[in-house]
mmCIF file of C-alpha atoms in Angstrom:
data_model
loop_
_atom_site.group_PDB
_atom_site.id
_atom_site.type_symbol
_atom_site.label_atom_id
_atom_site.label_comp_id
_atom_site.label_asym_id
_atom_site.label_seq_id
_atom_site.Cartn_x
_atom_site.Cartn_y
_atom_site.Cartn_z
ATOM 1 C CA UNK A 1 0.000 0.000 0.000
ATOM 2 C CA UNK A 2 1.935 3.015 -1.235
ATOM 3 C CA UNK A 3 1.421 6.477 -2.672
ATOM 4 C CA UNK A 4 5.012 6.566 -3.887
ATOM 5 C CA UNK A 5 6.529 5.229 -7.096
ATOM 6 C CA UNK A 6 4.841 4.316 -10.358
ATOM 7 C CA UNK A 7 1.121 3.799 -10.706
ATOM 8 C CA UNK A 8 -0.430 0.415 -11.593
ATOM 9 C CA UNK A 9 -3.984 1.087 -12.822
ATOM 10 C CA UNK A 10 -4.097 -1.881 -15.206
ATOM 11 C CA UNK A 11 -3.515 -4.368 -12.390
ATOM 12 C CA UNK A 12 -5.945 -2.688 -9.994
ATOM 13 C CA UNK A 13 -8.696 -2.393 -12.604
ATOM 14 C CA UNK A 14 -8.323 -6.066 -13.565
ATOM 15 C CA UNK A 15 -8.723 -7.128 -9.929
ATOM 16 C CA UNK A 16 -11.689 -4.793 -9.444
ATOM 17 C CA UNK A 17 -13.486 -5.996 -12.589
ATOM 18 C CA UNK A 18 -13.265 -9.576 -11.315
ATOM 19 C CA UNK A 19 -14.978 -8.530 -8.083
ATOM 20 C CA UNK A 20 -17.541 -6.396 -9.904
ATOM 21 C CA UNK A 21 -18.789 -9.503 -11.665
ATOM 22 C CA UNK A 22 -19.664 -11.104 -8.319
ATOM 23 C CA UNK A 23 -22.005 -8.353 -7.124
ATOM 24 C CA UNK A 24 -25.678 -9.161 -6.646
ATOM 25 C CA UNK A 25 -28.109 -8.382 -9.443
ATOM 26 C CA UNK A 26 -31.846 -7.985 -9.725
ATOM 27 C CA UNK A 27 -32.572 -11.709 -9.424
ATOM 28 C CA UNK A 28 -30.639 -12.017 -6.154
ATOM 29 C CA UNK A 29 -32.443 -8.999 -4.690
ATOM 30 C CA UNK A 30 -35.830 -10.441 -5.629
ATOM 31 C CA UNK A 31 -34.901 -13.634 -3.775
ATOM 32 C CA UNK A 32 -33.687 -11.723 -0.719
ATOM 33 C CA UNK A 33 -36.888 -9.688 -0.395
ATOM 34 C CA UNK A 34 -38.789 -12.937 0.098
ATOM 35 C CA UNK A 35 -36.507 -14.269 2.851
ATOM 36 C CA UNK A 36 -36.409 -13.892 6.617
ATOM 37 C CA UNK A 37 -33.314 -12.274 8.196
ATOM 38 C CA UNK A 38 -31.880 -15.699 9.113
ATOM 39 C CA UNK A 39 -32.427 -16.899 5.533
ATOM 40 C CA UNK A 40 -30.731 -13.753 4.219
ATOM 41 C CA UNK A 41 -27.690 -14.473 6.403
ATOM 42 C CA UNK A 42 -27.523 -18.056 5.079
ATOM 43 C CA UNK A 43 -27.801 -16.766 1.503
ATOM 44 C CA UNK A 44 -24.950 -14.322 2.145
ATOM 45 C CA UNK A 45 -22.856 -17.134 3.625
ATOM 46 C CA UNK A 46 -23.004 -18.907 0.268
ATOM 47 C CA UNK A 47 -21.591 -15.881 -1.581
ATOM 48 C CA UNK A 48 -18.698 -13.433 -1.197
ATOM 49 C CA UNK A 49 -19.867 -12.627 2.337
ATOM 50 C CA UNK A 50 -18.979 -16.126 3.598
ATOM 51 C CA UNK A 51 -15.869 -15.068 5.547
ATOM 52 C CA UNK A 52 -17.621 -12.137 7.248
ATOM 53 C CA UNK A 53 -20.689 -14.207 8.202
ATOM 54 C CA UNK A 54 -18.531 -17.020 9.594
ATOM 55 C CA UNK A 55 -16.315 -14.617 11.547
ATOM 56 C CA UNK A 56 -19.270 -12.896 13.215
ATOM 57 C CA UNK A 57 -21.829 -15.703 13.435
ATOM 58 C CA UNK A 58 -20.862 -16.775 16.962
ATOM 59 C CA UNK A 59 -21.420 -13.256 18.360
ATOM 60 C CA UNK A 60 -24.402 -11.977 16.392
ATOM 61 C CA UNK A 61 -27.582 -13.220 14.761
ATOM 62 C CA UNK A 62 -30.446 -11.972 12.618
ATOM 63 C CA UNK A 63 -30.305 -8.400 11.379
ATOM 64 C CA UNK A 64 -27.337 -7.559 13.627
ATOM 65 C CA UNK A 65 -25.282 -10.311 11.990
ATOM 66 C CA UNK A 66 -26.225 -9.019 8.535
ATOM 67 C CA UNK A 67 -25.338 -5.427 9.461
ATOM 68 C CA UNK A 68 -21.941 -6.251 10.968
ATOM 69 C CA UNK A 69 -21.074 -8.650 8.132
ATOM 70 C CA UNK A 70 -21.945 -6.079 5.469
ATOM 71 C CA UNK A 71 -19.758 -3.411 7.049
ATOM 72 C CA UNK A 72 -16.877 -5.823 7.697
ATOM 73 C CA UNK A 73 -16.896 -7.070 4.118
ATOM 74 C CA UNK A 74 -17.137 -3.534 2.708
ATOM 75 C CA UNK A 75 -14.124 -2.382 4.703
ATOM 76 C CA UNK A 76 -12.099 -5.454 3.701
ATOM 77 C CA UNK A 77 -12.989 -5.033 0.023
ATOM 78 C CA UNK A 78 -11.783 -1.440 -0.029
ATOM 79 C CA UNK A 79 -8.702 -2.194 2.076
ATOM 80 C CA UNK A 80 -7.772 -4.785 -0.554
ATOM 81 C CA UNK A 81 -8.023 -2.157 -3.297
ATOM 82 C CA UNK A 82 -5.607 0.071 -1.401
ATOM 83 C CA UNK A 83 -3.259 -2.879 -0.876
ATOM 84 C CA UNK A 84 -3.195 -3.469 -4.642
ATOM 85 C CA UNK A 85 -2.704 0.197 -5.536
ATOM 86 C CA UNK A 86 0.487 2.169 -6.018
ATOM 87 C CA UNK A 87 1.371 5.748 -6.894
ATOM 88 C CA UNK A 88 -1.259 8.014 -8.422
ATOM 89 C CA UNK A 89 -4.106 5.522 -8.370
ATOM 90 C CA UNK A 90 -3.520 4.892 -4.659
ATOM 91 C CA UNK A 91 -3.759 8.611 -3.942
ATOM 92 C CA UNK A 92 -6.972 8.990 -5.938
ATOM 93 C CA UNK A 93 -8.649 5.972 -4.346
ATOM 94 C CA UNK A 94 -7.680 6.863 -0.783
ATOM 95 C CA UNK A 95 -9.054 10.369 -1.311
ATOM 96 C CA UNK A 96 -12.404 8.969 -2.368
ATOM 97 C CA UNK A 97 -12.575 6.419 0.442
ATOM 98 C CA UNK A 98 -12.458 9.286 2.939
ATOM 99 C CA UNK A 99 -16.190 9.527 2.235
ATOM 100 C CA UNK A 100 -16.578 6.758 4.813
ATOM 101 C CA UNK A 101 -14.734 8.819 7.415
ATOM 102 C CA UNK A 102 -17.269 11.558 6.660
ATOM 103 C CA UNK A 103 -20.101 9.028 6.981
ATOM 104 C CA UNK A 104 -18.772 7.809 10.316
ATOM 105 C CA UNK A 105 -18.385 11.317 11.727
ATOM 106 C CA UNK A 106 -21.976 12.186 10.803
ATOM 107 C CA UNK A 107 -23.247 8.865 12.156
ATOM 108 C CA UNK A 108 -21.525 9.391 15.512
ATOM 109 C CA UNK A 109 -22.765 12.981 15.781
ATOM 110 C CA UNK A 110 -26.322 11.823 15.031
ATOM 111 C CA UNK A 111 -25.961 9.145 17.681
ATOM 112 C CA UNK A 112 -24.978 11.720 20.292
ATOM 113 C CA UNK A 113 -27.806 14.007 19.159
ATOM 114 C CA UNK A 114 -30.412 11.234 19.515
ATOM 115 C CA UNK A 115 -28.847 9.750 22.662
ATOM 116 C CA UNK A 116 -28.300 6.392 20.944
ATOM 117 C CA UNK A 117 -26.173 3.727 22.601
ATOM 118 C CA UNK A 118 -22.629 2.963 21.456
ATOM 119 C CA UNK A 119 -23.838 -0.385 20.130
ATOM 120 C CA UNK A 120 -26.595 1.235 18.070
ATOM 121 C CA UNK A 121 -24.109 3.685 16.549
ATOM 122 C CA UNK A 122 -21.303 1.203 15.972
ATOM 123 C CA UNK A 123 -23.425 -1.129 13.851
ATOM 124 C CA UNK A 124 -23.846 1.699 11.314
ATOM 125 C CA UNK A 125 -20.143 2.572 11.053
ATOM 126 C CA UNK A 126 -18.213 1.659 7.917
ATOM 127 C CA UNK A 127 -14.502 1.268 8.679
ATOM 128 C CA UNK A 128 -13.295 1.835 5.132
ATOM 129 C CA UNK A 129 -11.712 5.285 5.373
ATOM 130 C CA UNK A 130 -8.452 6.528 6.886
ATOM 131 C CA UNK A 131 -9.480 6.658 10.538
ATOM 132 C CA UNK A 132 -7.818 3.899 12.541
ATOM 133 C CA UNK A 133 -9.538 1.803 15.196
ATOM 134 C CA UNK A 134 -8.167 3.977 18.017
ATOM 135 C CA UNK A 135 -9.736 7.146 16.615
ATOM 136 C CA UNK A 136 -13.021 5.369 15.895
ATOM 137 C CA UNK A 137 -13.094 4.080 19.483
ATOM 138 C CA UNK A 138 -12.418 7.553 20.861
ATOM 139 C CA UNK A 139 -15.241 8.959 18.738
ATOM 140 C CA UNK A 140 -17.638 6.255 19.907
ATOM 141 C CA UNK A 141 -16.784 7.047 23.510
ATOM 142 C CA UNK A 142 -17.313 10.810 23.063
ATOM 143 C CA UNK A 143 -20.180 12.060 25.199
ATOM 144 C CA UNK A 144 -20.781 15.372 23.403
ATOM 145 C CA UNK A 145 -20.537 16.989 19.992
ATOM 146 C CA UNK A 146 -17.856 19.273 21.395
ATOM 147 C CA UNK A 147 -15.773 16.216 22.310
ATOM 148 C CA UNK A 148 -16.125 14.872 18.751
ATOM 149 C CA UNK A 149 -14.911 18.180 17.329
ATOM 150 C CA UNK A 150 -11.898 18.102 19.666
ATOM 151 C CA UNK A 151 -10.998 14.526 18.659
ATOM 152 C CA UNK A 152 -11.089 15.553 14.979
ATOM 153 C CA UNK A 153 -9.108 18.785 15.334
ATOM 154 C CA UNK A 154 -6.063 17.317 13.532
ATOM 155 C CA UNK A 155 -8.089 15.962 10.576
ATOM 156 C CA UNK A 156 -9.492 17.622 7.456
ATOM 157 C CA UNK A 157 -12.811 18.006 9.316
ATOM 158 C CA UNK A 158 -11.442 19.840 12.350
ATOM 159 C CA UNK A 159 -11.550 23.464 11.193
ATOM 160 C CA UNK A 160 -14.883 23.079 9.394
ATOM 161 C CA UNK A 161 -16.581 21.497 12.407
ATOM 162 C CA UNK A 162 -15.105 24.048 14.795
ATOM 163 C CA UNK A 163 -16.509 26.851 12.629
ATOM 164 C CA UNK A 164 -19.941 25.173 12.445
ATOM 165 C CA UNK A 165 -20.188 24.426 16.166
ATOM 166 C CA UNK A 166 -21.588 27.839 17.272
ATOM 167 C CA UNK A 167 -24.395 27.648 14.691
ATOM 168 C CA UNK A 168 -25.248 24.119 15.823
ATOM 169 C CA UNK A 169 -25.358 25.263 19.447
ATOM 170 C CA UNK A 170 -27.589 28.196 18.545
ATOM 171 C CA UNK A 171 -29.985 26.333 16.237
ATOM 172 C CA UNK A 172 -30.046 22.924 17.935
ATOM 173 C CA UNK A 173 -30.117 21.134 14.553
ATOM 174 C CA UNK A 174 -27.421 18.996 12.939
ATOM 175 C CA UNK A 175 -27.508 20.521 9.454
ATOM 176 C CA UNK A 176 -24.568 22.930 10.033
ATOM 177 C CA UNK A 177 -22.331 20.124 11.301
ATOM 178 C CA UNK A 178 -23.287 17.597 8.614
ATOM 179 C CA UNK A 179 -22.759 20.074 5.815
ATOM 180 C CA UNK A 180 -19.428 21.153 7.311
ATOM 181 C CA UNK A 181 -18.272 17.540 7.088
ATOM 182 C CA UNK A 182 -19.451 17.192 3.478
ATOM 183 C CA UNK A 183 -17.828 20.444 2.407
ATOM 184 C CA UNK A 184 -14.504 19.479 3.993
ATOM 185 C CA UNK A 185 -14.570 16.093 2.233
ATOM 186 C CA UNK A 186 -15.355 17.451 -1.240
ATOM 187 C CA UNK A 187 -12.936 20.359 -0.939
ATOM 188 C CA UNK A 188 -10.044 17.983 -0.279
ATOM 189 C CA UNK A 189 -11.305 15.527 -2.912
ATOM 190 C CA UNK A 190 -11.064 18.081 -5.700
ATOM 191 C CA UNK A 191 -7.918 19.843 -4.463
ATOM 192 C CA UNK A 192 -4.782 19.542 -6.648
ATOM 193 C CA UNK A 193 -6.007 16.734 -8.888
ATOM 194 C CA UNK A 194 -3.386 15.768 -11.501
ATOM 195 C CA UNK A 195 -3.841 16.561 -15.186
ATOM 196 C CA UNK A 196 -4.712 14.454 -18.200
ATOM 197 C CA UNK A 197 -7.904 13.481 -20.011
ATOM 198 C CA UNK A 198 -8.849 10.541 -17.726
ATOM 199 C CA UNK A 199 -8.568 12.793 -14.665
ATOM 200 C CA UNK A 200 -10.610 15.503 -16.396
ATOM 201 C CA UNK A 201 -13.391 12.941 -16.912
ATOM 202 C CA UNK A 202 -13.061 11.816 -13.306
ATOM 203 C CA UNK A 203 -13.363 15.437 -12.158
ATOM 204 C CA UNK A 204 -16.602 15.698 -14.172
ATOM 205 C CA UNK A 205 -17.956 12.712 -12.261
ATOM 206 C CA UNK A 206 -17.047 14.298 -8.920
ATOM 207 C CA UNK A 207 -18.679 17.557 -10.026
ATOM 208 C CA UNK A 208 -21.862 15.638 -10.880
ATOM 209 C CA UNK A 209 -21.835 14.061 -7.419
ATOM 210 C CA UNK A 210 -21.558 17.523 -5.843
ATOM 211 C CA UNK A 211 -24.314 18.904 -8.095
ATOM 212 C CA UNK A 212 -26.682 16.123 -7.035
ATOM 213 C CA UNK A 213 -25.865 16.631 -3.369
ATOM 214 C CA UNK A 214 -26.532 20.364 -3.655
ATOM 215 C CA UNK A 215 -29.799 19.621 -5.454
ATOM 216 C CA UNK A 216 -30.893 17.165 -2.758
ATOM 217 C CA UNK A 217 -30.058 19.652 -0.025
ATOM 218 C CA UNK A 218 -32.016 22.395 -1.804
ATOM 219 C CA UNK A 219 -35.036 20.144 -2.365
ATOM 220 C CA UNK A 220 -35.045 19.030 1.253
ATOM 221 C CA UNK A 221 -34.999 22.624 2.435
ATOM 222 C CA UNK A 222 -37.686 23.622 -0.066
ATOM 223 C CA UNK A 223 -39.941 20.785 1.070
ATOM 224 C CA UNK A 224 -39.280 21.403 4.768
ATOM 225 C CA UNK A 225 -40.524 24.969 4.745
ATOM 226 C CA UNK A 226 -37.685 25.928 7.085
ATOM 227 C CA UNK A 227 -36.427 29.485 6.894
ATOM 228 C CA UNK A 228 -32.853 28.490 6.083
ATOM 229 C CA UNK A 229 -30.786 29.988 3.275
ATOM 230 C CA UNK A 230 -29.482 27.054 1.173
ATOM 231 C CA UNK A 231 -26.430 29.143 0.281
ATOM 232 C CA UNK A 232 -25.197 28.613 3.823
ATOM 233 C CA UNK A 233 -24.886 24.889 3.071
ATOM 234 C CA UNK A 234 -23.624 25.155 -0.487
ATOM 235 C CA UNK A 235 -20.833 22.720 -1.448
ATOM 236 C CA UNK A 236 -18.207 24.208 -3.757
ATOM 237 C CA UNK A 237 -16.960 22.337 -6.811
ATOM 238 C CA UNK A 238 -20.058 21.514 -8.857
ATOM 239 C CA UNK A 239 -21.071 23.033 -12.179
ATOM 240 C CA UNK A 240 -24.852 23.238 -12.014
ATOM 241 C CA UNK A 241 -25.499 25.722 -9.212
ATOM 242 C CA UNK A 242 -24.046 28.892 -7.791
ATOM 243 C CA UNK A 243 -24.837 29.979 -4.250
ATOM 244 C CA UNK A 244 -27.339 32.522 -5.548
ATOM 245 C CA UNK A 245 -28.999 29.870 -7.748
ATOM 246 C CA UNK A 246 -29.686 27.678 -4.741
ATOM 247 C CA UNK A 247 -30.993 30.557 -2.649
ATOM 248 C CA UNK A 248 -33.394 31.531 -5.407
ATOM 249 C CA UNK A 249 -34.543 28.087 -6.540
ATOM 250 C CA UNK A 250 -35.014 26.447 -3.154
ATOM 251 C CA UNK A 251 -37.895 28.803 -2.456
ATOM 252 C CA UNK A 252 -39.923 27.282 -5.286
ATOM 253 C CA UNK A 253 -39.920 23.519 -5.860
ATOM 254 C CA UNK A 254 -41.467 23.833 -9.340
ATOM 255 C CA UNK A 255 -38.761 26.246 -10.485
ATOM 256 C CA UNK A 256 -36.039 24.062 -9.030
ATOM 257 C CA UNK A 257 -37.385 20.961 -10.767
ATOM 258 C CA UNK A 258 -37.652 22.854 -14.073
ATOM 259 C CA UNK A 259 -34.054 24.044 -13.686
ATOM 260 C CA UNK A 260 -32.893 20.452 -13.168
ATOM 261 C CA UNK A 261 -34.984 19.167 -16.085
ATOM 262 C CA UNK A 262 -33.362 21.686 -18.416
ATOM 263 C CA UNK A 263 -29.836 20.935 -17.196
ATOM 264 C CA UNK A 264 -27.418 18.399 -18.648
ATOM 265 C CA UNK A 265 -28.679 15.893 -16.071
ATOM 266 C CA UNK A 266 -32.318 16.105 -17.152
ATOM 267 C CA UNK A 267 -32.036 13.076 -19.405
ATOM 268 C CA UNK A 268 -30.624 10.944 -16.606
ATOM 269 C CA UNK A 269 -33.164 11.804 -13.898
ATOM 270 C CA UNK A 270 -36.063 13.207 -15.915
ATOM 271 C CA UNK A 271 -38.586 10.554 -14.848
ATOM 272 C CA UNK A 272 -37.892 11.096 -11.169
ATOM 273 C CA UNK A 273 -38.109 14.863 -11.580
ATOM 274 C CA UNK A 274 -41.493 14.567 -13.257
ATOM 275 C CA UNK A 275 -42.764 12.499 -10.315
ATOM 276 C CA UNK A 276 -41.197 14.861 -7.810
ATOM 277 C CA UNK A 277 -43.558 17.741 -8.584
ATOM 278 C CA UNK A 278 -46.453 15.927 -6.924
ATOM 279 C CA UNK A 279 -44.641 13.465 -4.694
ATOM 280 C CA UNK A 280 -44.678 13.657 -0.908
ATOM 281 C CA UNK A 281 -41.205 12.141 -0.612
ATOM 282 C CA UNK A 282 -37.762 12.762 -2.083
ATOM 283 C CA UNK A 283 -36.944 9.044 -2.153
ATOM 284 C CA UNK A 284 -37.602 8.629 -5.887
ATOM 285 C CA UNK A 285 -35.400 11.599 -6.728
ATOM 286 C CA UNK A 286 -32.578 10.460 -4.454
ATOM 287 C CA UNK A 287 -32.702 6.965 -5.933
ATOM 288 C CA UNK A 288 -32.607 8.445 -9.428
ATOM 289 C CA UNK A 289 -29.517 10.519 -8.643
ATOM 290 C CA UNK A 290 -27.763 7.465 -7.209
ATOM 291 C CA UNK A 291 -28.602 5.432 -10.326
ATOM 292 C CA UNK A 292 -27.443 8.285 -12.553
ATOM 293 C CA UNK A 293 -24.098 8.471 -10.746
ATOM 294 C CA UNK A 294 -23.613 4.707 -11.024
ATOM 295 C CA UNK A 295 -24.352 4.788 -14.748
ATOM 296 C CA UNK A 296 -22.185 7.863 -15.303
ATOM 297 C CA UNK A 297 -19.225 6.223 -13.567
ATOM 298 C CA UNK A 298 -19.744 3.055 -15.614
ATOM 299 C CA UNK A 299 -19.786 5.097 -18.819
ATOM 300 C CA UNK A 300 -16.576 6.913 -17.949
ATOM 301 C CA UNK A 301 -15.002 3.582 -17.059
ATOM 302 C CA UNK A 302 -15.525 2.361 -20.625
ATOM 303 C CA UNK A 303 -14.030 5.553 -22.068
ATOM 304 C CA UNK A 304 -10.881 5.238 -19.938
ATOM 305 C CA UNK A 305 -10.748 1.557 -18.965
ATOM 306 C CA UNK A 306 -7.343 1.745 -17.248
ATOM 307 C CA UNK A 307 -7.971 4.860 -15.165
ATOM 308 C CA UNK A 308 -9.249 5.348 -11.634
ATOM 309 C CA UNK A 309 -12.855 5.627 -12.843
ATOM 310 C CA UNK A 310 -13.594 1.854 -13.072
ATOM 311 C CA UNK A 311 -12.324 1.576 -9.500
ATOM 312 C CA UNK A 312 -14.627 4.361 -8.297
ATOM 313 C CA UNK A 313 -17.457 2.748 -10.258
ATOM 314 C CA UNK A 314 -16.891 -0.497 -8.338
ATOM 315 C CA UNK A 315 -16.744 1.335 -5.001
ATOM 316 C CA UNK A 316 -20.121 2.931 -5.746
ATOM 317 C CA UNK A 317 -21.636 -0.356 -6.911
ATOM 318 C CA UNK A 318 -20.350 -2.271 -3.876
ATOM 319 C CA UNK A 319 -21.619 0.459 -1.561
ATOM 320 C CA UNK A 320 -25.012 0.272 -3.239
ATOM 321 C CA UNK A 321 -25.120 -3.528 -2.851
ATOM 322 C CA UNK A 322 -24.504 -3.152 0.876
ATOM 323 C CA UNK A 323 -27.203 -0.471 1.165
ATOM 324 C CA UNK A 324 -29.679 -2.652 -0.738
ATOM 325 C CA UNK A 325 -29.082 -5.701 1.466
ATOM 326 C CA UNK A 326 -29.278 -3.518 4.586
ATOM 327 C CA UNK A 327 -32.585 -2.030 3.377
ATOM 328 C CA UNK A 328 -34.003 -5.505 2.808
ATOM 329 C CA UNK A 329 -32.927 -6.768 6.243
ATOM 330 C CA UNK A 330 -34.205 -3.693 8.062
ATOM 331 C CA UNK A 331 -37.419 -3.757 6.080
ATOM 332 C CA UNK A 332 -38.029 -7.354 7.087
ATOM 333 C CA UNK A 333 -37.334 -6.517 10.715
ATOM 334 C CA UNK A 334 -39.804 -3.619 10.540
ATOM 335 C CA UNK A 335 -42.512 -5.782 8.997
ATOM 336 C CA UNK A 336 -42.609 -4.013 5.618
ATOM 337 C CA UNK A 337 -44.157 -5.777 2.649
ATOM 338 C CA UNK A 338 -41.991 -7.086 -0.206
ATOM 339 C CA UNK A 339 -43.326 -4.282 -2.416
ATOM 340 C CA UNK A 340 -42.428 -1.601 0.142
ATOM 341 C CA UNK A 341 -38.924 -3.010 0.506
ATOM 342 C CA UNK A 342 -38.394 -3.133 -3.252
ATOM 343 C CA UNK A 343 -39.210 0.580 -3.448
ATOM 344 C CA UNK A 344 -36.174 1.224 -1.207
ATOM 345 C CA UNK A 345 -33.737 -0.559 -3.545
ATOM 346 C CA UNK A 346 -31.545 1.002 -6.215
ATOM 347 C CA UNK A 347 -30.866 -1.512 -8.982
ATOM 348 C CA UNK A 348 -29.090 -0.698 -12.225
#
C-alpha cells in the first residue's frame, strides 16, 4: 500500500473488474426480499460474504449479523483495493474512500444528538476510510458533539466542524455540522487533482456528485418549509449551481425541478423529476440521482478503462449492494411488505 513510485492502474482495474462480476443483481435482490433475516444471512454465507458471516456468526444473529457482516466485508474489500494500488491511483482511491470517514463522523454525531447507545451507533459505522480503530473508538466514547470536534481537530474536518459548532449550538439542529463535514470532504477531494484526459473525466464525475448533493439539499430545504438559506450549506466544486442559484430556486420547488430538467442531467433523472412535482417524498429523486451516478461512472469507465474511474465505479456499486441488502434486512425486521422493501432498492 503506497502512494510513492509508479502507478499500476491496469492491475488494480483487472482485480476490481473480477470482483464487480460477483455483485448481486436484480434476481438475487428479488430472492432476498422474500426471505427472513436468518435466511438472508444463510444466503450471504453462500456468496462473497462467507468469511464475514462465519467470523461474526458466533457473536451476532439476525439483522445484527447481517449489518456487521456487510460493514466488515465492505471495509475489507476497499482495504484490498488500497493494498493493490500504487502511486497516483492509490492517492486517488484513498481520497475517495475518505467519504466513509465523513459518513462515520456524521453517524456518531447523530448518535450523540439522539442519545443512541454505542452499540446502536457502531453497527452503522463503515470502517473503510483513513481513521484507525483507536480514533473510531475515541469517537464512539465521546459524550458530546464538542468532544467529537476536539478529537477531529487534527483531521481535514477539524476546522470546518469548529466553525460550524456555534451555529449548531444556537440552532439545535445537525444541518450545520453535517454540511461542514461534506464540504470538507469534497474540498479535499477536488484539491490539486493531476492533469490528463482521464482525470478531467473523473473530475466531471465528482462535479456531478456535488451537483446532485446540492440539489438534494435544496429540495429538502424547499420541502421542509424551514427558513434556512441554502447558500449557507452550499458545497463548492459543482457546475450546475451557484450559491445565488440555490438561494433563489429552493424557495420554489417547481422552479427548481424545471431548472434540473433543463440541465445536462435532465435526461438521466427526468422521470424522477417529473414524479417529484407531486410526490410527498424525495426518495424517488434520491434513488434516481444514485442510479445516474452509477451509470455515469460506468460510462466513464468504458471511455478510460485503465484509469481510476472503473475503480470508483466499483466502489459505488459495492456500496449500493450493501445499502440494498441492509434495506431488505431492516425492512423485514420492521414488517414491511416485499413491495415496500423493493421501493427502497436502487438496482441498475
